[in-house]
Coordinates of C-alpha atoms in Angstrom, one line a residue:
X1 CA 0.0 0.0 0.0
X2 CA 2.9 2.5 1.2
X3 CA 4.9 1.6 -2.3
X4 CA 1.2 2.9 -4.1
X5 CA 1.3 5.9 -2.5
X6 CA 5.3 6.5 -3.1
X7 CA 4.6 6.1 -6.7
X8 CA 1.4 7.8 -7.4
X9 CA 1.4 11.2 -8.9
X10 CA 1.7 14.0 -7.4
X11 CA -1.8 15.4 -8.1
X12 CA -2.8 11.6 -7.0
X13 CA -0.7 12.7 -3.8
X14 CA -2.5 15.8 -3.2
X15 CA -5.9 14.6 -3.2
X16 CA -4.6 11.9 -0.7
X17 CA -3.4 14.3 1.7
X18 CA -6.6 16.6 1.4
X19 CA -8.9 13.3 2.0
X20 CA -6.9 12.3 4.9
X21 CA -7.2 15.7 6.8
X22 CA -10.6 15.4 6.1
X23 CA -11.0 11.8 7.3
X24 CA -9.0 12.9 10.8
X25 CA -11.0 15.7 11.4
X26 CA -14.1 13.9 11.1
X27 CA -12.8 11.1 13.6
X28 CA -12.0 13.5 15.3
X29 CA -15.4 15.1 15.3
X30 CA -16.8 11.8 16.2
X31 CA -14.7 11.0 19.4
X32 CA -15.5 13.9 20.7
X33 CA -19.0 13.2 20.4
X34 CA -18.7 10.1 21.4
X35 CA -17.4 11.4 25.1
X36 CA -20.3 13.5 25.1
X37 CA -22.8 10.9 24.8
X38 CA -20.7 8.4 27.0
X39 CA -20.5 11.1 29.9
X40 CA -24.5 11.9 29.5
X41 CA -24.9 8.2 29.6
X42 CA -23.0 8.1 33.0
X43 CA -25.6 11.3 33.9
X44 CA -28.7 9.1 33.1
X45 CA -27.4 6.3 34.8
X46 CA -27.2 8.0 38.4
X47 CA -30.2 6.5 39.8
X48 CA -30.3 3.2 38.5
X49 CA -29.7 1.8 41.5
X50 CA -33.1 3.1 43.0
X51 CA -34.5 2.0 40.2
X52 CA -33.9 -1.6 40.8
X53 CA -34.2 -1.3 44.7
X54 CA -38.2 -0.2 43.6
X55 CA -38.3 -3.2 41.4
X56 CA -36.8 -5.5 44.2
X57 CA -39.1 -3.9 47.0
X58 CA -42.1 -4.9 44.3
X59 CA -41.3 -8.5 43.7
X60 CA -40.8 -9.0 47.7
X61 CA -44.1 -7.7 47.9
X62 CA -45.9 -10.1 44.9
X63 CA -44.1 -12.4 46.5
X64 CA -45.6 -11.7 50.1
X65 CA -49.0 -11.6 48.5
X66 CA -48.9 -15.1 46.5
X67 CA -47.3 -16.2 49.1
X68 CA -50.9 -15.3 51.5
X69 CA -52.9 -16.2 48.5
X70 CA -51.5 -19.5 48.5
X71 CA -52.1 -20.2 52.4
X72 CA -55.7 -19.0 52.4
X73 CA -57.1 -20.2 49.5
X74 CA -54.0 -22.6 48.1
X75 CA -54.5 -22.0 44.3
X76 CA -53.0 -23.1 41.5
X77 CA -52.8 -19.3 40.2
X78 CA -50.8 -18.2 43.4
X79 CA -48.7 -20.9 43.8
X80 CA -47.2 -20.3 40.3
X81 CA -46.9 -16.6 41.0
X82 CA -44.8 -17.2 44.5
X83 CA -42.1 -19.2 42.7
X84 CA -41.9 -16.7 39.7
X85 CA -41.7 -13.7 42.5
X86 CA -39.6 -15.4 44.4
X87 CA -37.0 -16.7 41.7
X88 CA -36.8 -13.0 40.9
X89 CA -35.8 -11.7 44.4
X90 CA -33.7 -14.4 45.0
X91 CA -31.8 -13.7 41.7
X92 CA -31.4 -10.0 43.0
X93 CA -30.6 -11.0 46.3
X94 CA -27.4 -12.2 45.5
X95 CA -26.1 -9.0 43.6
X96 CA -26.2 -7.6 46.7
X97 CA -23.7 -6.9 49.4
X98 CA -22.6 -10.9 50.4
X99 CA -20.4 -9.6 53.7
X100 CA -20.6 -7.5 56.3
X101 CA -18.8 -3.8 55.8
X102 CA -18.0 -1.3 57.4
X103 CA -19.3 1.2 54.8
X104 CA -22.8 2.6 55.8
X105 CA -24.5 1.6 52.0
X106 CA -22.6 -1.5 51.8
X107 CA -23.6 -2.6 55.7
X108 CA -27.3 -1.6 54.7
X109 CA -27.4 -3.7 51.5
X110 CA -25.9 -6.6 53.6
X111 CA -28.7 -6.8 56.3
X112 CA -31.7 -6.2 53.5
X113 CA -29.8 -9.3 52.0
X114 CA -30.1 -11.2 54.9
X115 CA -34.1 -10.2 55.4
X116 CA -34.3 -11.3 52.3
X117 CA -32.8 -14.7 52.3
X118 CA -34.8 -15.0 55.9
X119 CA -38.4 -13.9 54.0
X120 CA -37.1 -16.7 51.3
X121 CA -36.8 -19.2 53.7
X122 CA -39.9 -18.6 55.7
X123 CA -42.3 -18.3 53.1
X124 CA -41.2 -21.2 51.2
X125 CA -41.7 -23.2 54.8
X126 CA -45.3 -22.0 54.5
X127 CA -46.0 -23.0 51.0
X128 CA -44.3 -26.0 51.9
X129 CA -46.4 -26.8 54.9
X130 CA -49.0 -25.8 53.0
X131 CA -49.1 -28.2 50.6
X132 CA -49.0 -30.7 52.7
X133 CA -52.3 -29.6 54.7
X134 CA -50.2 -28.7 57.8
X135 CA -52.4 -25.4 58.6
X136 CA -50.9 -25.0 62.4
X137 CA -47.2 -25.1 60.8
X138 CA -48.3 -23.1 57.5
X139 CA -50.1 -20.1 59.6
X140 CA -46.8 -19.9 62.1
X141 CA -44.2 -19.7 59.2
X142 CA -46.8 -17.4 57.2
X143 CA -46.8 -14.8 60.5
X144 CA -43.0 -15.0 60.8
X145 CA -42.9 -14.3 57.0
X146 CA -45.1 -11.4 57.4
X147 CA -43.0 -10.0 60.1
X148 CA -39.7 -10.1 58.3
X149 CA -41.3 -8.8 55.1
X150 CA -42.6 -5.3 57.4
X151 CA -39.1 -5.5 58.5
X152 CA -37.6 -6.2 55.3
X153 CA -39.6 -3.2 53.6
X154 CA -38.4 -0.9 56.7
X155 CA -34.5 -1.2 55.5
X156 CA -35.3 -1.4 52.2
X157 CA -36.8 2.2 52.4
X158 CA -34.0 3.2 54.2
X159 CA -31.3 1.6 51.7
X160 CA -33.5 3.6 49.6
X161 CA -32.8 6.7 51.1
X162 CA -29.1 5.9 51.4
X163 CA -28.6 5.0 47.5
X164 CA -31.1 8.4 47.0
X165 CA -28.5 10.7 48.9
X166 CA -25.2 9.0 47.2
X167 CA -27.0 9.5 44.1
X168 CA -28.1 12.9 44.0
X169 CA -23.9 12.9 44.9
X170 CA -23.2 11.2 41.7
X171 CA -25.2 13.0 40.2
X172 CA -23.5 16.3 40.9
X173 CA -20.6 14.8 40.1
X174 CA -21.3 13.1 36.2
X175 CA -22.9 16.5 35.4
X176 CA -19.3 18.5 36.8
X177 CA -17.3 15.5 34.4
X178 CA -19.9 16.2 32.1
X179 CA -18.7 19.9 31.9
X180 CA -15.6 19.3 32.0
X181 CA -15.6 16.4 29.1
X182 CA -17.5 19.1 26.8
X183 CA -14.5 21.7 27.3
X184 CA -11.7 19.0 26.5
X185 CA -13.5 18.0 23.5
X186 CA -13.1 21.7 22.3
X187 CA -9.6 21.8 23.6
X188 CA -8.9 18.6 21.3
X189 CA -10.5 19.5 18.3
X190 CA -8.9 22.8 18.5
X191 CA -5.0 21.0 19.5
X192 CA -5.8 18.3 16.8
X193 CA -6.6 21.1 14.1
X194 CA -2.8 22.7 14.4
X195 CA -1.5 18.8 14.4
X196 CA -3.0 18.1 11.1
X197 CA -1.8 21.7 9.3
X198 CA 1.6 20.7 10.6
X199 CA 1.6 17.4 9.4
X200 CA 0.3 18.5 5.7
X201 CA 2.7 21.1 6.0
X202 CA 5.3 18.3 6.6
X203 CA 4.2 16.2 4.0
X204 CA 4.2 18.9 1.3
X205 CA 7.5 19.8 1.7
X206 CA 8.8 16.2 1.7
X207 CA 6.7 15.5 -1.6
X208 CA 8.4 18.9 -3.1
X209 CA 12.3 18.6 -1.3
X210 CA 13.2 16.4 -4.3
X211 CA 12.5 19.4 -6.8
X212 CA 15.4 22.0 -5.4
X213 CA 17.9 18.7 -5.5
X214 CA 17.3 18.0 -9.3
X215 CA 17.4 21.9 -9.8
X216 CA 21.1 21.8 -8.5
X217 CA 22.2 18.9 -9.8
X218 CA 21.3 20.0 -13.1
X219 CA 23.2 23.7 -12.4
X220 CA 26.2 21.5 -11.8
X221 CA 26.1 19.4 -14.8
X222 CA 25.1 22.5 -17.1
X223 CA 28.7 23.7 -15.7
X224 CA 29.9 20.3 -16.9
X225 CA 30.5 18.9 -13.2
X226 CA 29.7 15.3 -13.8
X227 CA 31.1 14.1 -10.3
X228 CA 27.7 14.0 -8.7
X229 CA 25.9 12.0 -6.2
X230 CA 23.2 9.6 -7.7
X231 CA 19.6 10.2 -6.3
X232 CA 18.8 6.3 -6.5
X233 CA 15.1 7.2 -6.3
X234 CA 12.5 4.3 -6.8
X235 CA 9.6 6.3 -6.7
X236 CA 7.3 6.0 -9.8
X237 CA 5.8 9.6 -10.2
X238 CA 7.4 12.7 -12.0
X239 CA 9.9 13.3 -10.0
X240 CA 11.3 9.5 -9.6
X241 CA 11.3 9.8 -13.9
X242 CA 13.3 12.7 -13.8
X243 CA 16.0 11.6 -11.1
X244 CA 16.1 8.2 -13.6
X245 CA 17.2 10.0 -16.1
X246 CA 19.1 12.3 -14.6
X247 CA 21.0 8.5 -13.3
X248 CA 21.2 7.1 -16.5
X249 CA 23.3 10.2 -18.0
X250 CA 25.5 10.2 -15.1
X251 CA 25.8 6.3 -15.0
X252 CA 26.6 5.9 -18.9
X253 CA 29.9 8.2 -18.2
X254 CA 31.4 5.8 -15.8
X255 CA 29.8 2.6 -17.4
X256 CA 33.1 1.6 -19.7
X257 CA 35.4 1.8 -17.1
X258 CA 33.1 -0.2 -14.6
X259 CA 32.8 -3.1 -17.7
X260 CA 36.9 -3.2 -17.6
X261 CA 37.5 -3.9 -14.0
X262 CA 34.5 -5.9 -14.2
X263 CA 35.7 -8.0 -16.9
X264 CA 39.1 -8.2 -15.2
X265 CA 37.8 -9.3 -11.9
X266 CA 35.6 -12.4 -13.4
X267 CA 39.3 -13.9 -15.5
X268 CA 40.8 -13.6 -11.6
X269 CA 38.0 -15.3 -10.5
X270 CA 38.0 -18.1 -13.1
X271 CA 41.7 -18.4 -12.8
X272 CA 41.6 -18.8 -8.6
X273 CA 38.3 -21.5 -10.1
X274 CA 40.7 -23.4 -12.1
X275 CA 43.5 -23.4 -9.8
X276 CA 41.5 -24.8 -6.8
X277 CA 39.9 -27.3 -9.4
X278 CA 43.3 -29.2 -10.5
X279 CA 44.5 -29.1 -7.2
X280 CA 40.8 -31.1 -5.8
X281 CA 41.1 -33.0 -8.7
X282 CA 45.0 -34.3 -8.0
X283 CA 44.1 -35.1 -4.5
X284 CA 41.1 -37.0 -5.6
X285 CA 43.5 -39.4 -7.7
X286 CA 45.8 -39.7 -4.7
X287 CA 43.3 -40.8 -2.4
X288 CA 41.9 -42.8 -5.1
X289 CA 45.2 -44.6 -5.9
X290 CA 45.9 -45.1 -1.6
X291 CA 42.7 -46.6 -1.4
X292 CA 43.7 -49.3 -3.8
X293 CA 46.8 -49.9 -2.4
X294 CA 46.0 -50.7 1.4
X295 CA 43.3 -53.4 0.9
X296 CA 45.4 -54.9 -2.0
X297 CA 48.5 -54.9 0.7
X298 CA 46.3 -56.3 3.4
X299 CA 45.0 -58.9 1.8
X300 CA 48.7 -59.6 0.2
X301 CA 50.0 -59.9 3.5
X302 CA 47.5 -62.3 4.9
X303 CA 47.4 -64.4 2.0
X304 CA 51.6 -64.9 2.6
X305 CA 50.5 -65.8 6.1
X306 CA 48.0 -68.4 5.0
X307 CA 51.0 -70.2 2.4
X308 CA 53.6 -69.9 4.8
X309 CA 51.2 -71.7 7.6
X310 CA 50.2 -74.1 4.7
X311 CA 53.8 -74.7 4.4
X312 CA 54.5 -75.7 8.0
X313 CA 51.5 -77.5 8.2
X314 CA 49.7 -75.2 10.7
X315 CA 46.5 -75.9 9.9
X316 CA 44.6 -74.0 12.4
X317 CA 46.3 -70.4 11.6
X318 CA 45.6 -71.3 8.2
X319 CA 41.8 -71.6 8.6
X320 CA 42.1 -68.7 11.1
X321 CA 44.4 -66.3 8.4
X322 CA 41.6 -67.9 6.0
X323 CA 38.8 -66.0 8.4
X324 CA 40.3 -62.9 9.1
X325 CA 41.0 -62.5 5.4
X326 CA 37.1 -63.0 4.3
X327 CA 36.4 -61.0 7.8
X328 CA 38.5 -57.9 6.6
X329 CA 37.1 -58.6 2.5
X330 CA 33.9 -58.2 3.5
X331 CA 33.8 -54.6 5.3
X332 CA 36.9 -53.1 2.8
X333 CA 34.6 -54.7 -0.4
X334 CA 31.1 -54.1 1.0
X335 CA 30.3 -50.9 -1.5
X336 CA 26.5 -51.4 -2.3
X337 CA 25.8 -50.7 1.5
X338 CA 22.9 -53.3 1.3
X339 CA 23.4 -57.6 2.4
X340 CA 21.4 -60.4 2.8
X341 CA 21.0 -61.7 6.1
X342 CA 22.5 -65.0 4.5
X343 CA 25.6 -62.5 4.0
X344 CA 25.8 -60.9 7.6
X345 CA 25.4 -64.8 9.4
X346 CA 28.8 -65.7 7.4
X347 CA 30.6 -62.3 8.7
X348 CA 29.5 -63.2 12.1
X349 CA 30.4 -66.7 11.8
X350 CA 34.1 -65.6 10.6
X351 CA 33.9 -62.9 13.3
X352 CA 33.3 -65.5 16.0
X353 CA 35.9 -67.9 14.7
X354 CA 38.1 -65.5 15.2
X355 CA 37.3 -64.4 18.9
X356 CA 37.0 -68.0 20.1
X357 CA 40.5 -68.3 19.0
X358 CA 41.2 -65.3 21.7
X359 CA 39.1 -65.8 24.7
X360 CA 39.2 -70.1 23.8
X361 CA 36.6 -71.8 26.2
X362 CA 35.4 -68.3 27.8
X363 CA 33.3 -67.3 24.8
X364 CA 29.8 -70.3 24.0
X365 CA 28.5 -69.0 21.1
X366 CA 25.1 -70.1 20.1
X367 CA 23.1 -69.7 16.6
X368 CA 19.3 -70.4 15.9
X369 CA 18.3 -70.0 12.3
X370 CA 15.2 -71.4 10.4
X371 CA 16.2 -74.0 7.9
X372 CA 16.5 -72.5 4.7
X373 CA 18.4 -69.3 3.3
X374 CA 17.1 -66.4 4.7
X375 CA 17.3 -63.8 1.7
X376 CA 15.8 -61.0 3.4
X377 CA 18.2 -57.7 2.5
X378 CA 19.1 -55.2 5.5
X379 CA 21.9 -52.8 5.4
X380 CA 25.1 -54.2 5.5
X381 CA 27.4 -54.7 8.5
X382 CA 24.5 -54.5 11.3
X383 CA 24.7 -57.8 13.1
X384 CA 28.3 -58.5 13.9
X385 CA 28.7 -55.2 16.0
X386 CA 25.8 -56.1 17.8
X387 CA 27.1 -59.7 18.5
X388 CA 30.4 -58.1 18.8
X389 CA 28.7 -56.0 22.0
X390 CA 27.3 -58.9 23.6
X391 CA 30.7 -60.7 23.5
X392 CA 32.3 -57.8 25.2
X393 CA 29.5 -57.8 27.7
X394 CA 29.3 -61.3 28.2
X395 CA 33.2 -61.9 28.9
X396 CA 32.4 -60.0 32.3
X397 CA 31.7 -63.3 33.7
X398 CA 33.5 -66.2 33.7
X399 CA 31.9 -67.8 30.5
X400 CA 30.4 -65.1 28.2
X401 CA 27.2 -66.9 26.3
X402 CA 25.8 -65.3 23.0
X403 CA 23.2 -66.3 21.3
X404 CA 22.0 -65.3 18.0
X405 CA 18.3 -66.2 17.3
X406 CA 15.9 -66.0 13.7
X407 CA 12.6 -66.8 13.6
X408 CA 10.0 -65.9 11.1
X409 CA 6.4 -64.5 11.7
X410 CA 3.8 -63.8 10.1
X411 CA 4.7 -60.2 8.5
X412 CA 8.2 -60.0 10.5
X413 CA 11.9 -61.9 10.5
X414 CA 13.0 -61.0 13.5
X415 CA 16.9 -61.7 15.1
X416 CA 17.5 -61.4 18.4
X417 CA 21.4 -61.1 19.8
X418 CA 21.7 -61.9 23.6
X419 CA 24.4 -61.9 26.2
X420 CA 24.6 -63.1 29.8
X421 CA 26.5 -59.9 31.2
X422 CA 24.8 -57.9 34.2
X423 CA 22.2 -56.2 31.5
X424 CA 22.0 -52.8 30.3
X425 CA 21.0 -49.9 32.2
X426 CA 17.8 -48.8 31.5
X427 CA 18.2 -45.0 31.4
X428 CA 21.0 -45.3 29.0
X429 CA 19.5 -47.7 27.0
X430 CA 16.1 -44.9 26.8
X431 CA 19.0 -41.9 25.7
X432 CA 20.4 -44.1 23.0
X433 CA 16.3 -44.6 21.5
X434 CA 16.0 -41.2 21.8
X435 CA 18.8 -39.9 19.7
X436 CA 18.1 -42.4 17.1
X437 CA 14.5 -41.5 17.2
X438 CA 15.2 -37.8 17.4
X439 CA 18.6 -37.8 15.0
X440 CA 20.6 -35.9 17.4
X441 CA 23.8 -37.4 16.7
X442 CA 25.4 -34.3 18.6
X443 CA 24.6 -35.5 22.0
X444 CA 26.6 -38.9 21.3
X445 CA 29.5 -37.6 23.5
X446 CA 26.8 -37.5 26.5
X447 CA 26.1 -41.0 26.5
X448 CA 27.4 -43.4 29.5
X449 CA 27.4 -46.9 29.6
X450 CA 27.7 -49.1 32.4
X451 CA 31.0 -49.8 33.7
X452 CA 31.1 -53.5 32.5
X453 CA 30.7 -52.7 28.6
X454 CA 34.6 -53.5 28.2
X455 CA 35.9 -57.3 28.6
X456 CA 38.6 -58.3 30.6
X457 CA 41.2 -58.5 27.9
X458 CA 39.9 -54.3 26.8
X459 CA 40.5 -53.3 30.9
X460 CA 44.2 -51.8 29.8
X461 CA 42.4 -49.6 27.0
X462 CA 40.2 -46.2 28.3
X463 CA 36.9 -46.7 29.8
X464 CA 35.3 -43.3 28.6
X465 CA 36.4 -44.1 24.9
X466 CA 35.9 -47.6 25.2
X467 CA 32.3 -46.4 26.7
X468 CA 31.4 -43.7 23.3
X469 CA 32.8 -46.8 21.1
X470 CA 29.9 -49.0 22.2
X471 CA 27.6 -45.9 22.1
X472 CA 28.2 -45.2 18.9
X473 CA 28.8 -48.5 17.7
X474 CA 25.3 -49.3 18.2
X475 CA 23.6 -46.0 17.3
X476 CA 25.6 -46.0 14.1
X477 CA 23.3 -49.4 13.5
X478 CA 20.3 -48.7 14.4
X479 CA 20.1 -45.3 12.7
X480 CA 21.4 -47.2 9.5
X481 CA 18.3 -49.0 9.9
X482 CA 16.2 -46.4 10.7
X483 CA 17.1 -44.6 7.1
X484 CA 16.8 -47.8 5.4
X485 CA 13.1 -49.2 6.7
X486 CA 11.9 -45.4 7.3
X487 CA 10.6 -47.1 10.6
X488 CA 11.1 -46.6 14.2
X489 CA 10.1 -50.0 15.6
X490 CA 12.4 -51.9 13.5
X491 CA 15.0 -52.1 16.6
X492 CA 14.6 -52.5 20.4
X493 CA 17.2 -53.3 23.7
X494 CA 15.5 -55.5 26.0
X495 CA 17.6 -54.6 29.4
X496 CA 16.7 -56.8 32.4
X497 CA 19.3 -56.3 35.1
X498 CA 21.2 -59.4 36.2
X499 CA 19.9 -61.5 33.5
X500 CA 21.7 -59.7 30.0
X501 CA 20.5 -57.8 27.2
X502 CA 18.6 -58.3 24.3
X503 CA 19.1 -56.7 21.2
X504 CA 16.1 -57.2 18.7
X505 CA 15.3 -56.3 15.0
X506 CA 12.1 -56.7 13.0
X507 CA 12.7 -57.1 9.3
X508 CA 9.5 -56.9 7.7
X509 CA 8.5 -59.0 4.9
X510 CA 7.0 -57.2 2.0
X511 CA 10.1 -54.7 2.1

């Protein structure tokens, strides 16, 4: 709306300004106005009050009345008038004072409250008794129902009196604001009429301040003084054309030496590009070339190991050189970051091989699988760190027992990995959940396992490391299979204390 007005024209402009005084000084016109009638408002509203006491004092009395009716003749007529009248003073009853006060009016209203709640309660044990052709109880509560309505209407007069005084108070008062609201209105209207004319003022001479600037930049270009300050005006009227083209003459002197040093700036540019470039690109080949070299060394070396053992007829490190080398082949070769479970049960039995030929009779390892090849694909390396945590957790005790477990469902393969260490602590194991669940890989460093996730053979190694290893070892897994499923309840750690952990994953079928 503003950028409108910026670029309307200037006779557009005028009659904008001359509408908007006359908008503000009929506002204006019509606050003041407004005060008046709010203030005469508050004038006719002095004696409300009495007003409603009258009304009040009338319903006490149709009440009373029905209320006689009712006992002497018991009618259907004035039975259904008591409990209209009634409703009605009991609904006024309690807009009145609820406390006792220590103000006169307030004290007064309090005690007609009371004679009222004490009529209420009288009368209705009249009607009641009544009803139920009890004419000894009906004519006592009727006569102490008649008493407290004379003494009811005695205070109620007076309240009267009381509101009629602080009224005619008021009164005096709303017709001294009202006075005094009539002069501030002309006070305003007068204050408000300077504060428009200096705002229009104001506003003219910003819409005409523009005009003496073109007038001396053009007296210093007629003197052929083209070093000038640009106006930059965005403005779409007359004036905003004129400072354009005033611009564009001033611009069009400097524009070939600009296109030069603009020219020469991109080559630099494009020369620092290329530069950077061929040096990315060498140290692309270098890696590229080093990460041939070490897995083609690797498995170099252990293949000497396995002829040399085959030559001194060490059968056993051959079959164990035989495992590491088809260990270390599959994560080094594993680029299509997907396996079968087929492929992750022969890394874990070559991964287990080789740890029973460390620990010997400390680690039982034990494998369920359904008969048949299980094809089902999950990302690659995810069970052997997980059987690889249980052994470390297991070797706490004397004999560390895994198991590894697969069993098919109905719409799930599911493989549990289980250890008999001391279990998992079950606040840690919520934190890890939570930052796969959440992806806050950040918090990883405040993770802390128990105590007993190293083995006995790790204890010279550092806890707190050895501690953000496992952490991340088995965050790093189930986040992989996280992205892969796009599921949350793929994974789960079943931690019951003294009795091991549980790891579990769902694969589902129909993936």
């Amino acid at each position: 709306m503003l950028g409108k007005i910026r670029n309307a024209t200037f006779r557009t402009k005028i009659l904008l300004l001359l509408s908007s005084l006359i908008v503000a000084m009929g506002l204006s016109v019509l606050v003041a106005m407004n005060l008046n009638r709010h203030a005469l408002f508050l004038l006719s509203d002095s004696y409300n009050s009495n007003a409603e006491l009258n009304s009040f004092v009338q319903d006490v009395s149709l009440t009373e009345s029905a209320m006689e009716t009712y006992v002497n003749y018991r009618t259907f007529e004035s039975i259904d008038a008591y409990y209209n009248c009634s409703a009605r003073v009991e609904n006024f009853r309690q807009t009145m004072q609820q406390n006792p006060s220590t103000d006169e009016i307030s004290q007064k209203e309090y005690v007609v409250n009371q004679l009222a709640l004490s009529f209420l309660y009288l009368s209705r044990k009249a009607v009641t008794a009544r009803r139920a052709n009890d004419s000894d109880d009906a004519a006592a509560y009727y006569a102490r129902s008649a008493e407290c309505y004379n003494f009811l209407v005695r205070q109620v007069s007076e309240l009267n009196m009381l509101f009629l005084t602080h009224n005619a108070h008021v009164y005096e008062k709303d017709r001294a604001n009202v006075t005094g609201v009539t002069r501030m209105s002309f006070v305003f209207l007068i204050a408000l009429f300077f504060v428009i004319l200096m705002i229009a003022y104001l506003l003219i001479t910003k819409m005409t301040e523009p005009l003496e600037s073109i007038s001396e930049v053009a007296t210093r270009v007629a003197r052929h003084d083209f070093d000038v300050p640009l106006f930059k005006c965005d403005t779409q009227d007359e004036i905003g054309n004129i400072c354009r083209a005033f611009d564009r003459m001033i611009i069009s002197i400097r524009e070939y030496v600009d296109t030069i040093w603009e020219k020469a700036r991109t080559e630099n540019k494009l020369r620092e590009s290329e530069m950077e470039m061929r040096a990315l690109y060498s140290d692309a080949q270098l890696r590229a070339l080093q990460s041939q070299i070490n897995p083609h060394f690797l498995f170099n070396t252990l293949n000497t190991g396995v002829q040399l053992a085959m030559m001194e007829s060490a059968d056993r490190t051959c079959f164990f050189l035989e495992q590491v080398s088809d260990f270390f082949r599959y994560n080094i070769q594993q680029q299509k970051q997907v396996a079968t479970i087929e492929d992750e049960l022969s890394l874990v039995d070559s991964f287990v091989y080789i740890m029973k030929v460390r620990f010997g009779q400390r680690l039982e390892f034990k494998k369920n699988t359904p008969d048949g090849p299980c094809y089902e694909q999950l990302p690659s390396m995810t069970l052997q760190p997980l059987v690889e945590n249980c052994i470390k957790h297991g070797l706490r005790n004397e004999t560390g027992r895994v198991e590894l477990t697969i069993r098919r469902e109905e719409d799930f393969v599911v493989i549990s990995v289980s250890d008999n260490g001391e279990g998992f602590d079950p606040s840690i194991r919520e934190r890890v959940l939570d930052v796969v669940r959440n992806e806050d890989v950040g918090s990883l460093h405040e993770l802390s396992l128990p105590e007993g996730a190293s083995s006995a053979s790790d204890k010279s190694t550092d806890p707190t490391e050895h501690v953000q290893h496992a952490g991340t070892g088995l965050i790093n897994v189930f986040m992989r299979l996280k992205l892969y499923f796009h599921r949350d309840d793929i994974f789960d750690i079943d931690t019951s204390a003294g009795s091991g952990t549980q790891f579990i994953i769902r694969i589902p079928k129909n993936v």
